[in-house]
């Protein structure tokens, strides 16, 4: 089942071509590992997939819908983790953050609280649910960000450096969680510097180098 | 129903977050009180104080929304708004509702404060103010969207907020009557929404023509603001600078 379709996508920044006529399809249950050097364009690729950046040309569709034309509809199916600790309201509690971000994805009321309980327990944050995020460690913020980004049970999950700043135990926990999500037939796109983690987790690898994305199954 | 839930979710977050910066409210209350006192009491003209309140209401809303955009870009939460399955102007509308509530709350506390000490009586506050607030708010939302959109693109729009604040203050007829302006300035001042608002506020009787002029001016700003916001947002997405600061 095709979840993401990238057709002839090109993007330039400051005259430098990051991607040139890229064509890919991502399918249900896949974990796509995205690797490349600093500045290769991993974050840009993730942002293109979720519509935060528009391509210069080409089209990206999510579950058959053009993301540029219907962002709000596409976002119901997409969960994104970007720079974890900065994606949260530090002066609100973990629970307030989760409920707010679930609301942004149209999950309200009892449903949101049930999901919050499940997610915060899963990410070992239940005991600190009423504490302000500003008191959290970097790893806790990262875990909370991930919990918030999947609060609406999306079918496509985009993760930009999810293990950044995590200790070995937390990183392992996250790896297991990613595999669990993929087993639930979700599509995961994972950008990371951690080549070993990408090799362990991904079912397919994309390497970005000098504007060329090569696909290695 | 879903729209109401989205608005409420955003308003609740805005209040919780804004309340954590509550010293700002205290500062705004003190500055408004001082100027209100000087303008109304020392000039013996109640209308000057009320006109100042209208200006304060306007700049608080414009500054609040664009300030929040800038703050969210700096803290990193701005991109999260764009990852929502909700229309962005609706989320901005929630920010505007919070700003309106905050501005009205500060003004009501101020009026009660001065009333308690016998400096004002309620006859100062004509019913016109309700029409004025209702008619003025859409244009303020439009200007806020314009400045908010420009903030997404240029990142720092403090200079523009200063121009708007001072323009509204000096060209709306708060300090000087419009008749005393040079003719070019008079024409410019008529295009400022607060000028129309203060004009209607000072009338003993509201005529439908005045309301229509005010309505047209305000909805022009409303439409212009929304249009500009979408243009600026598209440019920012093309440049890939949505979350930059």
CSV table of C-alpha atoms in Angstrom, one decimal:
chain,number,residue,atom,x,y,z
A,1,UNK,CA,0.0,0.0,0.0
A,2,UNK,CA,1.6,3.3,-1.2
A,3,UNK,CA,1.6,5.9,1.5
A,4,UNK,CA,4.0,8.7,0.3
A,5,UNK,CA,4.6,9.4,-3.4
A,6,UNK,CA,7.4,11.8,-4.4
A,7,UNK,CA,7.3,12.7,-8.1
A,8,UNK,CA,10.0,14.7,-9.8
A,9,UNK,CA,10.8,16.8,-6.7
A,10,UNK,CA,13.6,19.4,-7.0
A,11,UNK,CA,14.7,21.8,-4.4
A,12,UNK,CA,17.5,24.5,-4.5
A,13,UNK,CA,18.8,26.6,-1.7
A,14,UNK,CA,20.9,29.6,-2.5
A,15,UNK,CA,21.6,28.3,-6.0
A,16,UNK,CA,22.8,24.9,-4.6
A,17,UNK,CA,20.7,22.0,-5.7
A,18,UNK,CA,19.7,19.7,-2.8
A,19,UNK,CA,17.5,17.4,-4.7
A,20,UNK,CA,17.0,17.1,-8.4
A,21,UNK,CA,14.0,15.4,-9.9
A,22,UNK,CA,13.7,12.9,-7.0
A,23,UNK,CA,11.2,10.0,-7.4
A,24,UNK,CA,10.3,7.7,-4.6
A,25,UNK,CA,7.4,5.8,-3.1
A,26,UNK,CA,7.1,4.8,0.5
A,27,UNK,CA,4.9,1.9,1.6
A,28,UNK,CA,3.0,0.7,4.6
A,29,UNK,CA,5.1,-1.1,7.2
A,30,UNK,CA,8.4,0.3,5.9
A,31,UNK,CA,11.1,1.9,8.0
A,32,UNK,CA,13.0,4.2,5.7
A,33,UNK,CA,16.4,5.2,7.1
A,34,UNK,CA,17.7,8.5,5.8
A,35,UNK,CA,21.4,9.1,6.1
A,36,UNK,CA,23.9,11.7,4.9
A,37,UNK,CA,26.5,14.2,6.0
A,38,UNK,CA,25.7,17.4,7.8
A,39,UNK,CA,24.0,19.8,5.3
A,40,UNK,CA,23.2,17.0,2.9
A,41,UNK,CA,19.5,17.8,3.2
A,42,UNK,CA,18.0,15.2,5.6
A,43,UNK,CA,16.0,17.7,7.6
A,44,UNK,CA,15.0,19.5,4.3
A,45,UNK,CA,13.7,16.2,3.0
A,46,UNK,CA,11.7,15.6,6.1
A,47,UNK,CA,10.3,19.1,5.9
A,48,UNK,CA,9.4,18.6,2.3
A,49,UNK,CA,7.5,15.5,3.2
A,50,UNK,CA,5.4,17.3,5.8
A,51,UNK,CA,4.8,20.5,3.7
A,52,UNK,CA,6.9,22.8,5.9
A,53,UNK,CA,9.0,23.5,2.8
A,54,UNK,CA,7.6,23.6,-0.7
A,55,UNK,CA,9.5,22.0,-3.5
A,56,UNK,CA,10.6,24.2,-6.5
A,57,UNK,CA,9.0,21.7,-8.8
A,58,UNK,CA,7.3,18.3,-8.6
A,59,UNK,CA,4.7,16.9,-6.3
A,60,UNK,CA,4.5,15.1,-3.0
A,61,UNK,CA,1.3,13.3,-2.1
A,62,UNK,CA,0.4,11.6,1.2
A,63,UNK,CA,-2.1,8.8,0.9
A,64,UNK,CA,-3.0,10.1,-2.6
A,65,UNK,CA,-3.5,13.7,-1.5
A,66,UNK,CA,-1.2,16.5,-2.7
A,67,UNK,CA,0.3,18.0,0.4
A,68,UNK,CA,0.6,21.5,-1.1
A,69,UNK,CA,-3.0,21.6,-2.1
A,70,UNK,CA,-4.6,20.1,1.1
A,71,UNK,CA,-2.1,20.3,4.0
A,72,UNK,CA,-4.8,20.1,6.7
A,73,UNK,CA,-6.2,16.8,5.4
A,74,UNK,CA,-2.7,15.3,4.9
A,75,UNK,CA,-1.6,16.3,8.4
A,76,UNK,CA,-4.2,14.0,9.9
A,77,UNK,CA,-2.1,11.1,8.6
A,78,UNK,CA,1.3,12.4,9.4
A,79,UNK,CA,3.2,12.7,12.7
A,80,UNK,CA,6.5,14.6,12.8
A,81,UNK,CA,9.3,14.9,15.3
A,82,UNK,CA,11.6,17.9,14.7
A,83,UNK,CA,14.2,19.1,17.1
A,84,UNK,CA,12.4,17.5,20.0
A,85,UNK,CA,13.1,19.7,22.9
A,86,UNK,CA,12.3,22.9,21.0
A,87,UNK,CA,8.9,21.5,19.8
A,88,UNK,CA,7.3,21.9,23.2
A,89,UNK,CA,5.9,24.6,25.4
A,90,UNK,CA,8.3,24.7,28.3
A,91,UNK,CA,6.1,26.6,30.6
A,92,UNK,CA,3.3,24.0,30.3
A,93,UNK,CA,3.2,20.6,31.9
A,94,UNK,CA,3.8,17.3,30.0
A,95,UNK,CA,0.1,16.6,30.2
A,96,UNK,CA,-0.9,20.1,29.0
A,97,UNK,CA,1.5,19.8,26.1
A,98,UNK,CA,0.2,16.4,25.1
A,99,UNK,CA,-3.5,17.5,25.3
A,100,UNK,CA,-2.7,20.6,23.3
A,101,UNK,CA,-0.8,18.8,20.5
A,102,UNK,CA,-3.5,16.1,20.3
A,103,UNK,CA,-6.1,18.9,19.9
A,104,UNK,CA,-4.0,20.4,17.0
A,105,UNK,CA,-4.5,17.0,15.3
A,106,UNK,CA,-8.3,17.0,16.1
A,107,UNK,CA,-8.1,14.6,19.1
A,108,UNK,CA,-10.1,16.0,21.9
A,109,UNK,CA,-11.8,15.3,25.2
A,110,UNK,CA,-11.7,11.8,26.8
A,111,UNK,CA,-10.0,10.3,23.8
A,112,UNK,CA,-7.1,12.7,24.2
A,113,UNK,CA,-6.8,11.9,28.0
A,114,UNK,CA,-6.9,8.2,27.3
A,115,UNK,CA,-4.1,8.5,24.7
A,116,UNK,CA,-2.1,10.8,27.0
A,117,UNK,CA,-2.2,8.2,29.8
A,118,UNK,CA,-1.2,5.4,27.5
A,119,UNK,CA,1.6,7.4,25.7
A,120,UNK,CA,3.0,9.0,28.8
A,121,UNK,CA,3.2,5.6,30.6
A,122,UNK,CA,4.8,4.1,27.4
A,123,UNK,CA,7.5,6.8,27.4
A,124,UNK,CA,8.0,6.6,31.2
A,125,UNK,CA,6.7,10.2,31.8
A,126,UNK,CA,3.5,9.4,33.7
A,127,UNK,CA,4.9,10.2,37.1
A,128,UNK,CA,6.0,13.7,35.9
A,129,UNK,CA,2.9,14.4,33.9
A,130,UNK,CA,2.0,17.5,35.9
A,131,UNK,CA,5.6,18.9,36.0
A,132,UNK,CA,6.5,21.8,33.8
A,133,UNK,CA,8.6,20.8,30.7
A,134,UNK,CA,11.3,23.4,31.7
A,135,UNK,CA,12.2,21.1,34.6
A,136,UNK,CA,12.8,18.1,32.3
A,137,UNK,CA,16.1,16.7,31.0
A,138,UNK,CA,16.8,16.8,27.3
A,139,UNK,CA,16.0,13.1,26.9
A,140,UNK,CA,12.6,13.5,28.7
A,141,UNK,CA,11.8,16.4,26.4
A,142,UNK,CA,12.7,14.3,23.4
A,143,UNK,CA,10.5,11.4,24.6
A,144,UNK,CA,7.6,13.8,25.3
A,145,UNK,CA,8.0,15.3,21.8
A,146,UNK,CA,7.8,11.9,20.2
A,147,UNK,CA,4.7,11.1,22.3
A,148,UNK,CA,3.1,14.3,21.2
A,149,UNK,CA,3.9,13.7,17.5
A,150,UNK,CA,2.2,10.3,17.5
A,151,UNK,CA,-0.8,11.5,19.7
A,152,UNK,CA,-3.2,11.1,16.8
A,153,UNK,CA,-2.0,7.6,15.7
A,154,UNK,CA,-0.8,8.7,12.3
A,155,UNK,CA,-0.1,6.2,9.5
A,156,UNK,CA,3.1,8.0,8.5
A,157,UNK,CA,5.7,9.1,11.0
A,158,UNK,CA,8.6,11.4,10.2
A,159,UNK,CA,11.5,11.4,12.7
A,160,UNK,CA,14.4,13.8,12.5
A,161,UNK,CA,17.3,12.8,14.7
A,162,UNK,CA,15.0,11.0,17.3
A,163,UNK,CA,17.9,9.6,19.3
A,164,UNK,CA,19.8,12.9,19.5
A,165,UNK,CA,20.7,13.5,23.1
A,166,UNK,CA,19.3,10.2,24.4
A,167,UNK,CA,21.3,7.9,26.7
A,168,UNK,CA,21.8,4.3,25.5
A,169,UNK,CA,18.8,2.9,27.4
A,170,UNK,CA,16.4,5.6,26.1
A,171,UNK,CA,17.8,5.2,22.6
A,172,UNK,CA,17.2,1.4,22.7
A,173,UNK,CA,13.7,2.0,24.1
A,174,UNK,CA,13.0,4.3,21.1
A,175,UNK,CA,14.4,1.8,18.6
A,176,UNK,CA,12.0,-0.8,19.9
A,177,UNK,CA,9.1,1.7,19.8
A,178,UNK,CA,9.9,2.5,16.1
A,179,UNK,CA,9.9,-1.2,15.2
A,180,UNK,CA,6.6,-1.6,17.1
A,181,UNK,CA,5.1,1.3,15.2
A,182,UNK,CA,6.2,-0.3,11.9
A,183,UNK,CA,4.7,-3.6,12.9
A,184,UNK,CA,1.4,-1.8,13.2
A,185,UNK,CA,1.7,-1.2,9.5
A,186,UNK,CA,2.8,2.4,9.8
A,187,UNK,CA,5.4,4.0,7.5
A,188,UNK,CA,8.4,5.5,9.3
A,189,UNK,CA,10.9,7.9,7.8
A,190,UNK,CA,13.9,8.2,10.0
A,191,UNK,CA,16.7,10.7,9.5
A,192,UNK,CA,19.8,10.2,11.7
A,193,UNK,CA,23.5,10.5,11.9
A,194,UNK,CA,23.6,7.2,13.8
A,195,UNK,CA,24.4,4.8,10.9
A,196,UNK,CA,24.4,1.8,13.1
A,197,UNK,CA,20.9,2.5,14.4
A,198,UNK,CA,19.7,3.1,10.9
A,199,UNK,CA,21.2,-0.3,9.8
A,200,UNK,CA,19.6,-2.1,12.8
A,201,UNK,CA,16.1,-0.6,12.4
A,202,UNK,CA,15.4,0.4,8.8
A,203,UNK,CA,14.0,-1.9,6.1
A,204,UNK,CA,15.2,0.4,3.4
A,205,UNK,CA,18.0,3.1,3.3
A,206,UNK,CA,18.1,6.3,1.4
A,207,UNK,CA,21.5,8.0,1.2
A,208,UNK,CA,21.6,11.7,0.4
A,209,UNK,CA,24.9,12.9,-1.1
A,210,UNK,CA,25.6,16.0,-3.3
A,211,UNK,CA,21.9,16.4,-4.2
A,212,UNK,CA,21.5,12.8,-5.2
A,213,UNK,CA,19.3,10.4,-3.2
A,214,UNK,CA,20.3,6.8,-3.7
A,215,UNK,CA,18.0,4.0,-2.7
A,216,UNK,CA,19.5,0.9,-1.2
A,217,UNK,CA,17.1,-1.9,-0.3
B,1,UNK,CA,-18.6,21.8,16.9
B,2,UNK,CA,-15.1,20.7,15.8
B,3,UNK,CA,-14.2,24.4,15.1
B,4,UNK,CA,-15.3,25.3,18.6
B,5,UNK,CA,-13.1,22.6,20.0
B,6,UNK,CA,-10.1,23.7,18.0
B,7,UNK,CA,-10.6,27.3,19.1
B,8,UNK,CA,-11.0,26.3,22.7
B,9,UNK,CA,-7.9,24.1,22.6
B,10,UNK,CA,-5.8,27.0,21.3
B,11,UNK,CA,-7.4,29.6,23.6
B,12,UNK,CA,-6.8,27.3,26.7
B,13,UNK,CA,-3.1,26.9,25.7
B,14,UNK,CA,-2.7,30.6,25.0
B,15,UNK,CA,-4.1,31.5,28.4
B,16,UNK,CA,-2.0,28.9,30.3
B,17,UNK,CA,1.1,30.1,28.4
B,18,UNK,CA,0.4,33.8,28.6
B,19,UNK,CA,-0.4,33.5,32.4
B,20,UNK,CA,3.1,32.2,32.9
B,21,UNK,CA,4.3,35.7,31.6
B,22,UNK,CA,1.8,37.5,33.8
B,23,UNK,CA,4.2,40.3,34.8
B,24,UNK,CA,3.7,41.6,31.3
B,25,UNK,CA,0.0,42.1,32.1
B,26,UNK,CA,1.0,44.1,35.2
B,27,UNK,CA,3.3,46.3,33.2
B,28,UNK,CA,0.7,47.0,30.6
B,29,UNK,CA,-1.9,47.8,33.2
B,30,UNK,CA,0.5,50.3,34.9
B,31,UNK,CA,1.4,52.0,31.6
B,32,UNK,CA,-2.2,52.3,30.5
B,33,UNK,CA,-3.2,53.6,34.0
B,34,UNK,CA,-0.6,56.3,33.9
B,35,UNK,CA,-1.4,57.6,30.4
B,36,UNK,CA,-5.1,57.3,31.0
B,37,UNK,CA,-4.8,59.4,34.1
B,38,UNK,CA,-2.7,62.1,32.4
B,39,UNK,CA,-4.8,62.3,29.4
B,40,UNK,CA,-8.2,62.2,31.1
B,41,UNK,CA,-7.7,63.9,34.3
B,42,UNK,CA,-5.1,66.6,33.6
B,43,UNK,CA,-6.7,67.7,30.3
B,44,UNK,CA,-10.2,67.5,31.9
B,45,UNK,CA,-11.3,65.6,28.8
B,46,UNK,CA,-12.7,62.2,29.4
B,47,UNK,CA,-12.8,61.5,25.6
B,48,UNK,CA,-9.0,61.8,25.4
B,49,UNK,CA,-8.7,58.9,27.9
B,50,UNK,CA,-11.2,56.8,26.1
B,51,UNK,CA,-9.5,57.4,22.8
B,52,UNK,CA,-6.3,56.4,24.3
B,53,UNK,CA,-8.0,53.2,25.5
B,54,UNK,CA,-9.1,52.5,21.9
B,55,UNK,CA,-5.5,53.0,20.8
B,56,UNK,CA,-4.2,50.8,23.6
B,57,UNK,CA,-6.7,48.0,22.6
B,58,UNK,CA,-5.5,48.2,19.0
B,59,UNK,CA,-1.8,48.1,19.6
B,60,UNK,CA,-2.1,45.4,22.3
B,61,UNK,CA,-3.9,43.1,19.8
B,62,UNK,CA,-1.5,43.8,16.9
B,63,UNK,CA,1.6,43.6,19.1
B,64,UNK,CA,0.3,40.5,20.9
B,65,UNK,CA,-0.3,38.4,17.8
B,66,UNK,CA,2.9,39.3,15.9
B,67,UNK,CA,4.8,39.1,19.2
B,68,UNK,CA,3.6,35.6,19.7
B,69,UNK,CA,4.6,34.6,16.2
B,70,UNK,CA,8.1,35.9,16.8
B,71,UNK,CA,8.2,34.2,20.2
B,72,UNK,CA,7.0,30.8,18.9
B,73,UNK,CA,9.7,31.0,16.1
B,74,UNK,CA,12.4,31.6,18.7
B,75,UNK,CA,11.2,28.9,21.0
B,76,UNK,CA,10.7,26.4,18.1
B,77,UNK,CA,7.0,25.7,18.5
B,78,UNK,CA,6.0,27.6,15.4
B,79,UNK,CA,6.5,24.8,13.0
B,80,UNK,CA,4.3,22.6,15.2
B,81,UNK,CA,1.4,24.8,14.4
B,82,UNK,CA,2.0,24.1,10.7
B,83,UNK,CA,2.0,20.4,11.4
B,84,UNK,CA,-1.5,20.6,12.7
B,85,UNK,CA,-4.6,19.5,10.8
B,86,UNK,CA,-6.2,22.9,11.3
B,87,UNK,CA,-6.3,26.0,9.2
B,88,UNK,CA,-3.7,28.5,10.3
B,89,UNK,CA,-5.9,31.6,10.2
B,90,UNK,CA,-8.2,29.8,12.6
B,91,UNK,CA,-5.3,29.2,15.0
B,92,UNK,CA,-4.4,32.9,14.7
B,93,UNK,CA,-8.1,33.8,15.3
B,94,UNK,CA,-7.8,31.9,18.7
B,95,UNK,CA,-4.7,34.0,19.5
B,96,UNK,CA,-6.7,37.2,18.5
B,97,UNK,CA,-9.6,36.1,20.8
B,98,UNK,CA,-7.1,35.7,23.7
B,99,UNK,CA,-5.5,39.1,23.0
B,100,UNK,CA,-9.0,40.7,22.8
B,101,UNK,CA,-9.9,39.2,26.1
B,102,UNK,CA,-6.6,40.3,27.7
B,103,UNK,CA,-7.0,43.8,26.4
B,104,UNK,CA,-10.6,44.1,27.5
B,105,UNK,CA,-9.8,42.7,31.0
B,106,UNK,CA,-7.0,45.2,31.5
B,107,UNK,CA,-9.3,48.0,30.4
B,108,UNK,CA,-12.2,46.9,32.6
B,109,UNK,CA,-9.9,46.6,35.7
B,110,UNK,CA,-8.5,50.1,34.9
B,111,UNK,CA,-12.0,51.7,34.6
B,112,UNK,CA,-13.1,50.0,37.8
B,113,UNK,CA,-9.9,51.1,39.5
B,114,UNK,CA,-10.4,54.8,38.5
B,115,UNK,CA,-14.1,54.6,39.3
B,116,UNK,CA,-13.4,53.2,42.8
B,117,UNK,CA,-11.2,56.3,43.5
B,118,UNK,CA,-13.8,58.6,42.1
B,119,UNK,CA,-11.8,59.8,39.1
B,120,UNK,CA,-14.3,58.6,36.5
B,121,UNK,CA,-18.0,58.1,36.3
B,122,UNK,CA,-19.7,55.6,34.0
B,123,UNK,CA,-21.3,58.3,31.9
B,124,UNK,CA,-17.9,58.7,30.3
B,125,UNK,CA,-18.2,55.3,28.7
B,126,UNK,CA,-20.9,55.6,26.1
B,127,UNK,CA,-22.6,52.7,24.4
B,128,UNK,CA,-20.7,53.7,21.3
B,129,UNK,CA,-17.7,51.8,22.6
B,130,UNK,CA,-19.4,48.5,22.1
B,131,UNK,CA,-20.0,49.3,18.4
B,132,UNK,CA,-16.5,50.6,18.1
B,133,UNK,CA,-14.9,47.5,19.6
B,134,UNK,CA,-17.1,45.1,17.4
B,135,UNK,CA,-16.3,47.0,14.2
B,136,UNK,CA,-12.7,47.7,14.9
B,137,UNK,CA,-11.6,44.1,15.8
B,138,UNK,CA,-11.8,42.6,12.3
B,139,UNK,CA,-9.4,45.2,11.0
B,140,UNK,CA,-7.0,44.6,13.9
B,141,UNK,CA,-7.1,40.9,13.1
B,142,UNK,CA,-6.3,41.7,9.5
B,143,UNK,CA,-3.4,44.0,10.4
B,144,UNK,CA,-2.2,41.4,12.9
B,145,UNK,CA,-2.2,38.7,10.1
B,146,UNK,CA,-0.3,41.1,7.8
B,147,UNK,CA,2.3,41.8,10.5
B,148,UNK,CA,2.4,38.1,11.6
B,149,UNK,CA,2.9,37.0,8.0
B,150,UNK,CA,5.6,39.5,7.5
B,151,UNK,CA,7.2,38.3,10.7
B,152,UNK,CA,7.3,34.8,9.3
B,153,UNK,CA,9.2,36.2,6.3
B,154,UNK,CA,11.4,38.9,7.7
B,155,UNK,CA,11.7,37.5,11.3
B,156,UNK,CA,12.0,40.9,13.0
B,157,UNK,CA,9.2,43.3,12.5
B,158,UNK,CA,9.6,45.4,15.7
B,159,UNK,CA,10.3,48.5,13.4
B,160,UNK,CA,6.9,48.0,11.7
B,161,UNK,CA,5.1,47.6,15.0
B,162,UNK,CA,6.7,50.9,16.1
B,163,UNK,CA,5.5,52.6,12.9
B,164,UNK,CA,2.0,51.3,13.4
B,165,UNK,CA,1.8,52.1,17.1
B,166,UNK,CA,3.1,55.7,16.6
B,167,UNK,CA,1.0,56.2,13.4
B,168,UNK,CA,-2.1,55.1,15.2
B,169,UNK,CA,-1.3,57.3,18.2
B,170,UNK,CA,-0.5,60.5,16.4
B,171,UNK,CA,-2.7,60.3,13.3
B,172,UNK,CA,-5.9,59.1,14.9
B,173,UNK,CA,-6.9,62.3,16.5
B,174,UNK,CA,-6.1,61.2,20.1
B,175,UNK,CA,-3.8,64.2,20.9
B,176,UNK,CA,-4.7,66.7,18.2
B,177,UNK,CA,-8.0,67.2,16.3
B,178,UNK,CA,-8.0,65.9,12.7
B,179,UNK,CA,-8.9,69.4,11.4
B,180,UNK,CA,-5.5,70.7,12.6
B,181,UNK,CA,-3.6,68.3,10.4
B,182,UNK,CA,-2.2,69.3,6.9
B,183,UNK,CA,-4.5,68.0,4.2
B,184,UNK,CA,-2.3,65.1,3.1
B,185,UNK,CA,-2.1,63.8,6.7
B,186,UNK,CA,-5.8,64.2,7.0
B,187,UNK,CA,-6.3,61.8,4.1
B,188,UNK,CA,-3.8,59.3,5.5
B,189,UNK,CA,-5.4,59.5,8.9
B,190,UNK,CA,-8.9,58.6,7.4
B,191,UNK,CA,-7.5,55.3,6.3
B,192,UNK,CA,-6.4,54.3,9.8
B,193,UNK,CA,-9.1,52.2,11.5
B,194,UNK,CA,-8.6,53.8,14.9
B,195,UNK,CA,-9.4,57.2,13.4
B,196,UNK,CA,-12.8,56.0,12.3
B,197,UNK,CA,-13.3,54.3,15.6
B,198,UNK,CA,-12.5,57.4,17.6
B,199,UNK,CA,-14.6,59.5,15.3
B,200,UNK,CA,-17.6,57.3,15.9
B,201,UNK,CA,-16.9,57.2,19.6
B,202,UNK,CA,-17.0,60.9,19.9
B,203,UNK,CA,-20.4,61.2,18.2
B,204,UNK,CA,-23.5,61.8,20.4
B,205,UNK,CA,-25.6,59.8,18.0
B,206,UNK,CA,-24.3,57.2,15.7
B,207,UNK,CA,-25.4,57.5,12.0
B,208,UNK,CA,-25.6,54.5,9.7
B,209,UNK,CA,-23.2,56.3,7.3
B,210,UNK,CA,-20.5,56.4,9.9
B,211,UNK,CA,-20.9,52.7,10.7
B,212,UNK,CA,-20.8,51.8,6.9
B,213,UNK,CA,-17.6,53.8,6.4
B,214,UNK,CA,-16.1,52.1,9.4
B,215,UNK,CA,-17.3,48.7,8.3
B,216,UNK,CA,-15.8,49.2,4.8
B,217,UNK,CA,-12.4,50.4,6.1
B,218,UNK,CA,-12.3,47.5,8.7
B,219,UNK,CA,-13.2,44.8,6.3
B,220,UNK,CA,-10.7,46.1,3.7
B,221,UNK,CA,-8.0,45.6,6.3
B,222,UNK,CA,-9.4,42.2,7.3
B,223,UNK,CA,-9.3,40.9,3.7
B,224,UNK,CA,-6.0,42.6,2.9
B,225,UNK,CA,-4.4,41.0,6.0
B,226,UNK,CA,-5.6,37.5,5.2
B,227,UNK,CA,-4.5,37.8,1.5
B,228,UNK,CA,-1.0,39.1,2.5
B,229,UNK,CA,-0.6,36.4,5.2
B,230,UNK,CA,-1.1,33.6,2.6
B,231,UNK,CA,1.4,35.3,0.2
B,232,UNK,CA,4.0,35.7,2.9
B,233,UNK,CA,3.5,32.2,4.2
B,234,UNK,CA,3.9,30.7,0.7
B,235,UNK,CA,7.1,32.7,0.2
B,236,UNK,CA,8.5,31.5,3.5
B,237,UNK,CA,7.7,27.9,2.6
B,238,UNK,CA,9.4,28.3,-0.8
B,239,UNK,CA,12.5,29.8,1.0
B,240,UNK,CA,12.3,27.1,3.7
B,241,UNK,CA,12.5,29.6,6.5
B,242,UNK,CA,9.2,29.0,8.3
B,243,UNK,CA,10.8,28.0,11.6
B,244,UNK,CA,13.8,30.2,11.3
B,245,UNK,CA,14.4,33.1,13.7
